[in-house]
CSV table of C-alpha atoms in Angstrom, one decimal:
chain,number,residue,atom,x,y,z
A,232,MET,CA,42.2,5.3,33.6
A,233,VAL,CA,38.7,5.6,34.9
A,234,ASP,CA,36.4,2.6,35.0
A,235,SER,CA,34.0,3.2,32.1
A,236,GLN,CA,31.0,2.5,34.4
A,237,TYR,CA,31.7,5.8,35.9
A,238,VAL,CA,32.0,8.2,33.2
A,239,LEU,CA,29.4,9.1,30.6
A,240,PRO,CA,30.2,8.5,27.2
A,241,ASN,CA,31.0,11.3,24.7
A,242,ASP,CA,28.5,10.3,22.2
A,243,ILE,CA,25.5,10.0,24.5
A,244,GLY,CA,22.2,11.3,23.2
A,245,ILE,CA,20.7,14.6,24.1
A,246,VAL,CA,17.3,15.4,22.8
A,247,ASN,CA,14.6,18.2,23.3
A,248,LEU,CA,11.1,17.4,24.2
A,249,ASP,CA,8.8,19.2,21.9
A,250,CYS,CA,6.1,21.0,23.8
A,251,ALA,CA,5.8,24.1,22.1
A,252,GLU,CA,2.6,23.4,20.1
A,253,ALA,CA,0.9,21.8,23.2
A,254,PHE,CA,1.7,25.3,25.1
A,255,GLN,CA,0.4,27.4,22.1
A,256,LEU,CA,-3.0,25.6,22.2
A,257,LEU,CA,-3.4,26.6,26.0
A,258,SER,CA,-5.7,29.6,26.9
A,259,PRO,CA,-4.0,32.7,28.4
A,260,GLU,CA,-5.1,31.5,32.0
A,261,GLU,CA,-4.0,27.9,31.5
A,262,ARG,CA,-0.6,29.2,30.3
A,263,LEU,CA,-0.2,31.3,33.4
A,264,TYR,CA,-1.4,28.3,35.4
A,265,ALA,CA,1.2,26.0,33.7
A,266,HIS,CA,3.8,28.9,34.2
A,267,TYR,CA,3.7,29.4,37.9
A,268,LEU,CA,3.4,25.5,38.6
A,269,SER,CA,6.6,25.1,36.5
A,270,ARG,CA,8.4,27.6,38.5
A,271,ALA,CA,7.3,25.9,41.7
A,272,CYS,CA,8.6,22.6,40.3
A,273,TRP,CA,11.8,24.1,39.2
A,274,TYR,CA,12.5,25.8,42.7
A,275,GLY,CA,11.6,22.3,44.4
A,276,GLY,CA,13.5,20.3,42.1
A,277,LEU,CA,16.8,22.0,43.6
A,278,VAL,CA,15.8,20.1,46.7
A,279,VAL,CA,17.1,16.8,44.9
A,280,LEU,CA,20.8,18.1,44.8
A,281,LEU,CA,20.6,18.5,48.7
A,282,GLN,CA,19.0,14.9,48.9
A,283,THR,CA,21.8,13.3,46.6
A,284,SER,CA,25.2,14.0,48.0
A,285,PRO,CA,27.3,16.6,49.9
A,286,GLU,CA,29.1,18.0,46.8
A,287,ALA,CA,26.1,18.0,44.4
A,288,PRO,CA,24.7,21.5,45.4
A,289,ALA,CA,28.2,23.0,44.7
A,290,ILE,CA,28.9,21.2,41.5
A,291,TYR,CA,25.3,22.5,40.1
A,292,THR,CA,26.2,25.9,41.3
A,293,LEU,CA,29.7,25.8,39.9
A,294,ILE,CA,28.5,24.7,36.3
A,295,SER,CA,25.5,26.9,36.2
A,296,ARG,CA,27.6,30.1,37.0
A,297,LEU,CA,30.0,29.0,34.1
A,298,PHE,CA,27.1,28.9,31.7
A,299,ARG,CA,25.3,32.0,33.0
A,300,VAL,CA,28.2,34.3,31.8
A,301,GLN,CA,29.3,32.3,28.7
A,302,ASP,CA,27.5,29.8,26.5
A,303,PRO,CA,28.6,26.5,25.4
A,304,ALA,CA,30.2,27.8,22.2
A,305,GLN,CA,32.1,30.9,24.1
A,306,LEU,CA,33.3,28.4,26.7
A,307,GLY,CA,34.3,26.1,24.0
A,308,LYS,CA,36.6,28.7,22.3
A,309,LEU,CA,38.2,29.5,25.8
A,310,ALA,CA,38.6,25.8,26.3
A,311,HIS,CA,40.6,25.4,22.9
A,312,CYS,CA,42.8,28.6,23.9
A,313,LEU,CA,43.5,26.5,27.2
A,314,CYS,CA,44.9,23.6,25.3
A,315,LEU,CA,41.8,21.3,26.0
A,316,SER,CA,41.2,18.9,23.3
A,317,ASP,CA,37.8,18.9,21.4
A,318,GLU,CA,37.0,15.3,23.2
A,319,GLU,CA,38.0,16.8,26.7
A,320,TYR,CA,35.6,19.7,26.2
A,321,GLN,CA,32.7,17.5,24.9
A,322,ALA,CA,33.5,15.2,28.0
A,323,PHE,CA,32.7,18.3,30.3
A,324,LEU,CA,29.6,19.2,28.3
A,325,VAL,CA,28.5,15.6,28.7
A,326,TYR,CA,29.2,15.8,32.4
A,327,ALA,CA,27.4,19.0,32.8
A,328,ALA,CA,24.3,17.6,31.0
A,329,GLY,CA,24.5,14.5,33.0
A,330,VAL,CA,24.4,16.7,36.6
A,331,TYR,CA,21.3,18.7,35.1
A,332,ALA,CA,19.7,15.3,34.0
A,333,ASN,CA,20.2,13.3,37.3
A,334,MET,CA,20.0,16.6,39.5
A,335,GLY,CA,23.3,15.5,40.9
A,336,ASN,CA,26.5,13.6,40.2
A,337,TYR,CA,24.7,10.0,40.9
A,338,LYS,CA,22.7,8.5,38.1
A,339,SER,CA,18.9,8.3,38.9
A,340,PHE,CA,18.8,4.8,37.6
A,341,GLY,CA,21.2,2.6,39.2
A,342,ASP,CA,22.5,4.9,42.0
A,343,THR,CA,26.2,5.0,40.6
A,344,LYS,CA,28.5,7.9,40.7
A,345,PHE,CA,29.8,9.4,37.7
A,346,VAL,CA,32.8,11.7,37.2
A,347,PRO,CA,34.2,14.1,34.4
A,348,ASN,CA,35.9,12.1,31.8
A,349,LEU,CA,38.8,14.5,31.5
A,350,PRO,CA,41.7,15.2,33.8
A,351,LYS,CA,41.0,17.3,37.1
A,352,GLU,CA,44.0,19.8,36.3
A,353,LYS,CA,42.2,20.6,33.0
A,354,LEU,CA,38.8,21.1,34.3
A,355,LYS,CA,40.3,23.4,36.9
A,356,LYS,CA,42.2,25.6,34.2
A,357,LEU,CA,38.9,26.2,32.4
A,358,VAL,CA,37.1,27.4,35.7
A,359,TRP,CA,40.0,29.5,36.5
A,360,GLY,CA,40.1,30.9,33.0
A,361,SER,CA,36.2,31.5,32.7
A,362,GLN,CA,34.6,34.8,32.7
A,363,ALA,CA,32.4,33.8,35.7
A,364,PHE,CA,35.8,33.4,37.8
A,365,LYS,CA,37.1,36.8,36.5
A,366,GLU,CA,34.0,38.4,38.0
A,367,HIS,CA,33.7,36.4,41.1
A,368,PRO,CA,37.0,34.7,42.0
A,369,LYS,CA,36.5,34.1,45.5
A,370,GLU,CA,33.0,32.8,45.1
A,371,MET,CA,34.1,30.6,42.2
A,372,GLU,CA,37.3,29.2,44.2
A,373,ALA,CA,35.1,28.5,47.1
A,374,LEU,CA,32.8,26.5,45.0
A,375,TRP,CA,35.8,24.6,43.6
A,376,ASP,CA,37.2,23.8,47.1
A,377,ARG,CA,33.8,22.4,48.3
A,378,CYS,CA,33.4,20.0,45.4
A,379,GLY,CA,36.7,19.8,43.3
A,380,ASP,CA,38.2,16.7,44.8
A,381,LEU,CA,34.9,15.0,45.7
A,382,MET,CA,33.7,15.6,41.9
A,383,PHE,CA,36.3,13.3,40.8
A,384,SER,CA,36.8,11.0,43.8
A,385,LEU,CA,36.1,7.3,43.2
A,386,GLU,CA,36.7,6.1,46.8
A,387,PRO,CA,34.7,2.7,47.4
A,388,THR,CA,32.2,4.3,49.8
A,389,GLN,CA,31.7,7.2,47.1
A,390,LYS,CA,31.0,5.1,44.3
A,391,HIS,CA,27.3,4.6,44.9
A,392,LEU,CA,24.6,5.7,47.1
A,393,GLY,CA,24.2,3.9,50.3
A,394,LEU,CA,24.3,4.1,54.2
A,395,SER,CA,27.6,4.4,56.5
A,396,GLY,CA,30.4,2.5,55.2
A,397,GLN,CA,28.7,1.4,52.3
A,398,GLY,CA,27.9,4.3,50.2
A,399,ILE,CA,26.8,8.1,50.3
A,400,SER,CA,23.5,9.5,51.3
A,401,THR,CA,22.3,12.7,52.4
A,402,TYR,CA,19.0,11.5,53.6
A,403,PHE,CA,20.8,10.4,56.8
A,404,SER,CA,23.9,12.0,58.6
A,405,ALA,CA,27.4,10.2,57.7
A,406,ASN,CA,27.3,8.2,61.0
A,407,CYS,CA,23.8,6.6,60.4
A,408,SER,CA,23.8,2.7,59.8
A,409,MET,CA,20.8,0.4,58.5
A,410,GLU,CA,20.1,0.0,62.1
A,411,ASP,CA,19.8,3.6,62.8
A,412,ALA,CA,17.4,3.8,59.9
A,413,LYS,CA,15.3,0.8,61.1
A,414,LEU,CA,15.0,2.2,64.8
A,415,ALA,CA,14.0,5.7,63.3
A,416,GLN,CA,11.3,4.0,61.2
A,417,GLU,CA,10.0,2.1,64.2
A,418,PHE,CA,9.8,5.7,66.3
A,419,LEU,CA,8.1,7.4,63.1
A,420,ASP,CA,5.4,4.5,63.2
A,421,SER,CA,5.1,4.9,66.8
A,422,GLN,CA,4.1,8.6,66.3
A,423,ASN,CA,2.4,8.0,63.0
A,424,ILE,CA,4.7,10.4,61.4
A,425,SER,CA,5.6,9.8,57.6
A,426,ALA,CA,9.1,9.5,56.5
A,427,TYR,CA,8.5,10.8,53.1
A,428,ASN,CA,9.6,14.4,53.8
A,429,THR,CA,12.2,13.7,56.5
A,430,ARG,CA,16.1,13.4,57.0
A,431,LEU,CA,17.6,11.7,59.8
A,432,PHE,CA,20.6,13.1,61.9
A,433,LYS,CA,22.5,11.1,64.7
A,434,THR,CA,24.7,12.8,67.4
A,435,LYS,CA,25.7,11.7,70.9
A,436,GLU,CA,25.3,13.8,74.1
A,437,ASN,CA,26.6,12.8,77.4
A,438,ASP,CA,26.9,8.9,76.0
A,439,LYS,CA,23.2,9.1,74.8
A,440,ILE,CA,22.3,8.5,71.3
A,441,CYS,CA,20.2,11.5,70.0
A,442,TYR,CA,18.4,11.4,66.8
A,443,GLU,CA,16.9,14.7,64.8
A,444,ILE,CA,14.2,14.0,62.5
A,445,ARG,CA,14.0,16.9,60.3
A,446,LEU,CA,10.9,17.9,58.3
A,447,ALA,CA,10.9,19.8,55.1
A,448,SER,CA,8.9,22.9,55.7
A,449,VAL,CA,8.8,26.6,55.1
A,450,LEU,CA,8.3,27.1,59.0
A,451,SER,CA,11.6,26.3,61.0
A,452,ASP,CA,10.4,26.7,64.7
A,453,ASP,CA,7.4,25.6,66.6
A,454,THR,CA,5.3,28.8,66.1
A,455,GLU,CA,2.2,28.8,63.8
A,456,LEU,CA,1.8,24.9,64.5
A,457,ASP,CA,-1.4,23.6,62.8
A,458,ASP,CA,-3.5,20.9,64.6
A,459,ASP,CA,-1.7,18.1,62.5
A,460,MET,CA,1.7,19.1,63.5
A,461,ARG,CA,1.2,20.2,67.1
A,462,GLU,CA,1.9,16.8,68.7
A,463,LYS,CA,4.6,16.0,66.2
A,464,ILE,CA,7.3,18.8,66.6
A,465,LYS,CA,8.8,18.1,70.3
A,466,CYS,CA,11.2,15.7,71.8
A,467,PHE,CA,10.4,12.0,72.5
A,468,GLU,CA,12.2,9.0,74.4
A,469,PHE,CA,12.0,5.9,72.3
A,470,GLY,CA,14.2,2.8,72.5
A,471,GLY,CA,16.6,4.2,74.9
A,472,CYS,CA,17.5,7.1,72.6
A,473,CYS,CA,16.2,10.7,72.5
A,474,PHE,CA,14.3,11.8,69.2
A,475,THR,CA,13.7,15.4,68.5
A,476,VAL,CA,11.4,16.2,65.7
A,477,THR,CA,12.1,19.4,64.1
A,478,ARG,CA,11.2,21.3,60.8
A,479,GLY,CA,12.5,23.8,58.3
A,480,ASP,CA,14.6,21.6,56.1
A,481,TYR,CA,15.1,23.1,52.6
A,482,SER,CA,13.1,26.2,54.0
A,483,PRO,CA,14.4,28.8,51.6
A,484,LEU,CA,13.6,26.6,48.4
A,485,LEU,CA,10.2,25.4,49.7
A,486,GLU,CA,9.4,29.1,50.2
A,487,LYS,CA,9.9,29.9,46.6
A,488,VAL,CA,7.6,26.6,45.9
A,489,VAL,CA,4.9,28.2,48.1
A,490,GLU,CA,5.3,31.5,46.5
A,491,ASN,CA,4.6,30.3,43.1
A,492,LEU,CA,1.7,27.9,44.1
A,493,ARG,CA,0.1,30.8,45.5
A,494,LYS,CA,0.5,32.8,42.1
A,495,ALA,CA,-1.0,29.8,40.5
A,496,LEU,CA,-4.1,29.8,42.4
A,497,PRO,CA,-6.1,32.5,40.7
A,498,TYR,CA,-5.8,30.6,37.6
A,499,ALA,CA,-7.0,27.2,38.6
A,500,ALA,CA,-9.6,25.9,36.3
A,501,ASN,CA,-11.9,24.6,39.0
A,502,PRO,CA,-12.6,24.6,42.8
A,503,THR,CA,-11.0,21.2,43.1
A,504,GLN,CA,-7.6,22.6,41.7
A,505,ALA,CA,-7.7,25.5,44.2
A,506,GLU,CA,-8.5,23.2,46.9
A,507,MET,CA,-5.6,20.9,45.8
A,508,LEU,CA,-3.1,23.9,45.7
A,509,THR,CA,-4.1,25.2,49.0
A,510,HIS,CA,-3.5,21.9,50.8
A,511,TYR,CA,0.0,21.7,48.9
A,512,ILE,CA,0.5,25.0,50.2
A,513,THR,CA,-0.2,24.0,53.8
A,514,SER,CA,2.0,20.9,53.3
A,515,PHE,CA,5.1,22.7,52.2
A,516,THR,CA,4.6,25.5,54.9
A,517,GLN,CA,3.8,23.3,57.7
A,518,GLY,CA,5.6,20.1,56.7
A,519,SER,CA,2.6,18.2,56.8
A,520,ILE,CA,2.3,15.0,54.9
A,521,THR,CA,-1.4,14.8,56.1
A,522,ALA,CA,-2.0,18.0,54.1
A,523,HIS,CA,-0.2,16.6,51.0
A,524,LYS,CA,-2.5,13.5,51.2
A,525,LYS,CA,-5.6,15.7,51.1
A,526,GLY,CA,-4.2,17.4,48.0
A,527,SER,CA,-3.3,14.0,46.5
A,528,ARG,CA,-7.1,13.1,47.1
A,529,CYS,CA,-8.2,16.3,45.4
A,530,TRP,CA,-5.8,15.6,42.4
A,531,ILE,CA,-7.5,12.2,41.8
A,532,ARG,CA,-11.0,13.7,41.8
A,533,ASP,CA,-9.6,16.4,39.2
A,534,ARG,CA,-10.2,14.1,36.2
A,535,GLY,CA,-9.2,15.2,32.8
A,536,PRO,CA,-7.6,18.7,33.3
A,537,ILE,CA,-6.0,20.3,30.2
A,538,VAL,CA,-3.0,21.2,32.4
A,539,GLU,CA,-2.0,18.2,34.6
A,540,SER,CA,0.4,18.4,37.5
A,541,TYR,CA,1.9,16.8,40.5
A,542,ILE,CA,4.5,18.0,43.1
A,543,GLY,CA,5.9,16.8,46.4
A,544,PHE,CA,8.3,14.2,48.0
A,545,ILE,CA,7.2,11.4,45.8
A,546,GLU,CA,9.5,8.4,45.0
A,547,SER,CA,11.6,6.6,47.6
A,548,TYR,CA,13.8,4.6,45.3
A,549,ARG,CA,17.0,6.7,46.1
A,550,ASP,CA,16.9,6.3,50.1
A,551,PRO,CA,19.0,3.3,51.1
A,552,TYR,CA,16.1,2.3,53.5
A,553,GLY,CA,13.2,3.0,51.0
A,554,SER,CA,11.0,5.3,53.2
A,555,ARG,CA,12.0,8.9,52.2
A,556,GLY,CA,10.7,10.5,49.0
A,557,GLU,CA,12.8,12.4,46.6
A,558,PHE,CA,11.2,15.8,45.5
A,559,GLU,CA,9.6,15.8,42.1
A,560,GLY,CA,7.3,18.1,40.2
A,561,PHE,CA,5.8,18.0,36.7
A,562,VAL,CA,3.5,20.2,34.5
A,563,ALA,CA,2.1,18.8,31.4
A,564,VAL,CA,-0.6,19.2,28.5
A,565,VAL,CA,-3.1,16.5,27.8
A,566,ASN,CA,-2.5,14.7,24.4
A,567,LYS,CA,-6.3,14.2,23.6
A,568,ALA,CA,-5.7,11.6,20.6
A,569,MET,CA,-3.6,9.2,22.7
A,570,SER,CA,-5.6,9.7,25.9
A,571,ALA,CA,-8.6,8.5,24.0
A,572,LYS,CA,-6.8,5.1,23.4
A,573,PHE,CA,-5.7,4.8,26.9
A,574,ALA,CA,-9.4,5.6,27.7
A,575,ARG,CA,-10.4,2.3,25.8
A,576,LEU,CA,-7.5,0.4,27.7
A,577,VAL,CA,-9.2,1.5,31.0
A,578,ALA,CA,-12.5,0.2,29.8
A,579,SER,CA,-11.1,-3.1,29.2
A,580,ALA,CA,-9.1,-3.3,32.5
A,581,GLU,CA,-11.7,-5.5,34.6
A,582,ARG,CA,-11.8,-8.2,31.7
A,583,LEU,CA,-8.0,-8.1,31.4
A,584,LEU,CA,-7.4,-8.6,34.9
A,585,GLU,CA,-9.4,-11.7,34.9
A,586,GLU,CA,-6.6,-13.0,32.7
A,587,LEU,CA,-3.8,-12.5,35.2
A,588,PRO,CA,-2.4,-15.4,36.7
A,589,TRP,CA,-3.4,-15.2,40.6
A,590,PRO,CA,-6.7,-15.8,42.2
A,591,ARG,CA,-9.5,-13.1,42.5
A,592,ALA,CA,-9.0,-12.7,46.1
A,593,PHE,CA,-5.6,-10.9,45.3
A,594,GLU,CA,-7.4,-7.9,43.6
A,595,LYS,CA,-9.2,-5.2,45.0
A,596,ASP,CA,-12.9,-5.7,46.1
A,597,ALA,CA,-13.9,-3.1,43.5
A,598,PHE,CA,-11.5,-2.0,40.4
A,599,LEU,CA,-11.2,1.7,40.8
A,600,LYS,CA,-11.1,2.9,37.4
A,601,PRO,CA,-8.4,5.5,37.1
A,602,ASP,CA,-8.0,8.6,34.9
A,603,PHE,CA,-5.3,7.5,32.3
A,604,THR,CA,-3.9,10.4,30.0
A,605,SER,CA,-1.3,10.7,27.8
A,606,LEU,CA,0.5,14.0,28.5
A,607,ASP,CA,3.2,16.3,26.6
A,608,VAL,CA,5.5,17.4,29.2
A,609,LEU,CA,6.2,21.0,29.6
A,610,THR,CA,8.3,20.6,33.0
A,611,PHE,CA,9.7,17.8,34.8
A,612,ALA,CA,11.9,18.8,37.7
A,613,GLY,CA,13.5,15.7,39.5
A,614,SER,CA,16.3,13.3,39.0
A,615,GLY,CA,15.1,11.8,35.9
A,616,ILE,CA,12.0,11.8,33.4
A,617,PRO,CA,10.1,8.3,33.4
A,618,ALA,CA,8.0,7.2,30.2
A,619,GLY,CA,5.0,6.9,32.7
A,620,ILE,CA,3.8,7.4,36.2
A,621,ASN,CA,1.5,5.8,38.5
A,622,ILE,CA,0.7,8.2,41.3
A,623,PRO,CA,0.2,8.8,44.4
A,624,ASN,CA,2.2,6.3,46.1
A,625,TYR,CA,0.3,6.5,49.6
A,626,ASP,CA,-1.0,3.1,50.0
A,627,ASP,CA,-4.2,4.1,51.9
A,628,ILE,CA,-5.0,6.5,49.0
A,629,ARG,CA,-4.5,3.9,46.2
A,630,GLN,CA,-6.7,1.3,48.1
A,631,LYS,CA,-9.6,3.8,49.1
A,632,ASP,CA,-9.6,6.6,46.6
A,633,GLY,CA,-7.8,5.3,43.5
A,634,PHE,CA,-4.8,6.8,41.7
A,635,LYS,CA,-3.8,8.3,38.3
A,636,ASN,CA,-2.0,6.6,35.3
A,637,VAL,CA,0.1,9.2,33.2
A,638,SER,CA,2.0,8.2,30.0
A,639,LEU,CA,4.4,10.9,29.0
A,640,GLY,CA,4.1,11.0,25.4
A,641,ASN,CA,6.7,13.3,24.2
A,642,VAL,CA,9.0,11.4,26.4
A,643,VAL,CA,8.3,8.2,24.9
A,644,ALA,CA,8.4,9.5,21.4
A,645,VAL,CA,12.0,10.8,21.6
A,646,ALA,CA,13.7,8.6,24.3
A,647,TYR,CA,12.9,5.5,22.8
A,648,SER,CA,13.4,6.2,19.1
A,649,THR,CA,16.1,4.2,17.3
A,650,GLN,CA,18.9,5.3,14.9
A,651,LYS,CA,19.1,2.4,12.1
A,652,GLU,CA,22.8,2.7,12.1
A,653,LYS,CA,23.0,1.9,15.6
A,654,LEU,CA,21.0,-1.3,15.6
A,655,THR,CA,22.9,-4.4,16.1
A,656,PHE,CA,21.9,-8.2,15.9
A,657,LEU,CA,19.1,-7.5,13.4
A,658,ALA,CA,19.0,-8.5,9.7
A,659,GLU,CA,19.0,-5.2,7.4
A,660,GLU,CA,15.5,-6.4,6.1
A,661,ASP,CA,14.3,-6.5,9.6
A,662,LYS,CA,15.5,-3.1,11.0
A,663,ASP,CA,13.0,-0.8,9.3
A,664,LEU,CA,10.1,-2.9,10.9
A,665,TYR,CA,11.8,-2.8,14.3
A,666,ILE,CA,12.0,1.0,14.2
A,667,LYS,CA,8.4,1.4,12.7
A,668,TRP,CA,6.9,-0.7,15.6
A,669,LYS,CA,9.1,0.0,18.5
A,670,GLY,CA,7.6,3.5,19.7
A,671,PRO,CA,3.8,2.1,19.4
A,672,SER,CA,4.7,-1.1,21.1
A,673,PHE,CA,6.5,0.7,23.8
A,674,GLU,CA,3.3,3.1,24.3
A,675,VAL,CA,1.3,-0.4,24.9
A,676,GLN,CA,3.9,-1.6,27.2
A,677,VAL,CA,3.6,1.5,29.3
A,678,GLY,CA,-0.1,1.4,29.4
A,679,LEU,CA,-0.2,-2.0,30.4
A,680,HIS,CA,2.6,-1.5,33.2
A,681,GLU,CA,1.0,1.5,34.7
A,682,LEU,CA,-2.5,0.4,34.6
A,683,LEU,CA,-2.3,-3.5,35.3
A,684,GLY,CA,1.3,-3.6,36.9
A,685,HIS,CA,0.8,-0.6,39.5
A,686,GLY,CA,-3.0,-0.5,39.3
A,687,SER,CA,-3.7,-3.9,40.3
A,688,GLY,CA,-3.4,-6.0,43.2
A,689,LYS,CA,-4.5,-5.5,46.8
A,690,LEU,CA,-2.3,-4.5,49.9
A,691,PHE,CA,-2.1,-7.3,52.4
A,692,VAL,CA,-1.5,-6.2,56.0
A,693,GLN,CA,0.0,-8.5,58.4
A,694,VAL,CA,-2.1,-8.7,61.7
A,695,SER,CA,-0.6,-10.4,64.8
A,696,ILE,CA,-1.9,-13.6,66.4
A,697,PHE,CA,-3.2,-11.8,69.3
A,698,ALA,CA,-5.0,-9.0,67.3
A,699,HIS,CA,-6.4,-11.8,65.2
A,700,ALA,CA,-7.7,-13.8,68.2
A,701,LEU,CA,-9.4,-10.5,69.6
A,702,CYS,CA,-11.1,-9.9,66.3
A,703,LEU,CA,-12.3,-13.4,66.3
A,704,ARG,CA,-13.7,-13.2,70.1
A,705,GLU,CA,-15.4,-10.0,69.3
């Protein structure tokens, strides 16, 4: 019997995000802009599979091939003929939904592995009996061989994400430890290279430890290097080890990302949006975080767009060391009514900051009022959809240029709705009141969390005693 924390329950909720009306209200140019940005996001979102576990890409491909030929109803009839119970087939559907929602077989919140809640032999029987297997038996069998055992495995080191001996991570080769991650970070800092779009691979040559820092980019060699990358793509000696910086990680997928960003360019609403996309194209082509920062600055300046979007290696939650960014991309349309309420909250922010329980010195010298909008999501490619976002995550940009707050309105509306019959520990007369105010109160919570939680506070930088003394002397 599998521990319940490693399976998804059969009665788990699945909801649709309503964005039809928001899309219909767009002009033809805005629809095309949203369309090509969405395609860029979806292609980039596949990178997350490669960032999660060794087996995740094969699991995703196997499931997708099954449903590409037979829809869930047709596959359900086959499952019934193959003597799978209704509960077992439902468990497979829930697992597939979990893989799609988390872009892999580890939970995006909690980093715990989840496995199919049905016997392995039953799932294999379904795969072998499928139309996809009949049409491409060698390919389907090869996919199963790559992921079948790992899909169900709950070995201690495979139960959650982590570094060597403690968990699974594809941000690092399997032989990397926390000490390796720390040394690599020290090297990256010494060369002013961001870890956001990197992975680390450790080898040993002639009794010498060697590390490869692999940057995500379309280009995979040292030709066509721009000024930012010219001094980075080469070999270095550091800490008694050899460090080689290469690029080309995720190249085929990022090529598709760049292709669709180029197609979106003619439909940009203004020069700032066009400049933003141009920097993103350079970033993904070259492997340059500097270019992505330039694009992010343009994104901050592009206030109140009808179609809002952000794309790149963004959140570092799932890197065991906390430095490498998971790919994420979203496209959304502004909800004007809710955005007007958030605008009033922004206008009150400086007064609200005075009520927070710490001295004024802990706040920025001047509060940079952000663009705070409520959006209806059209596309969100990544390992999970949050209720709100405060980005970009680059500290230097947040301190000097500011940031944007985003509340994802149609996510809040469905993800935090409540069925009356599932409420516990409440008197019957209080349940309707709870349901009525849960959504609106959560919208306020998201607003305060993003604006005052992420948006307040000054970044303090530790300075050595020597540097401080030198500063005083000068």
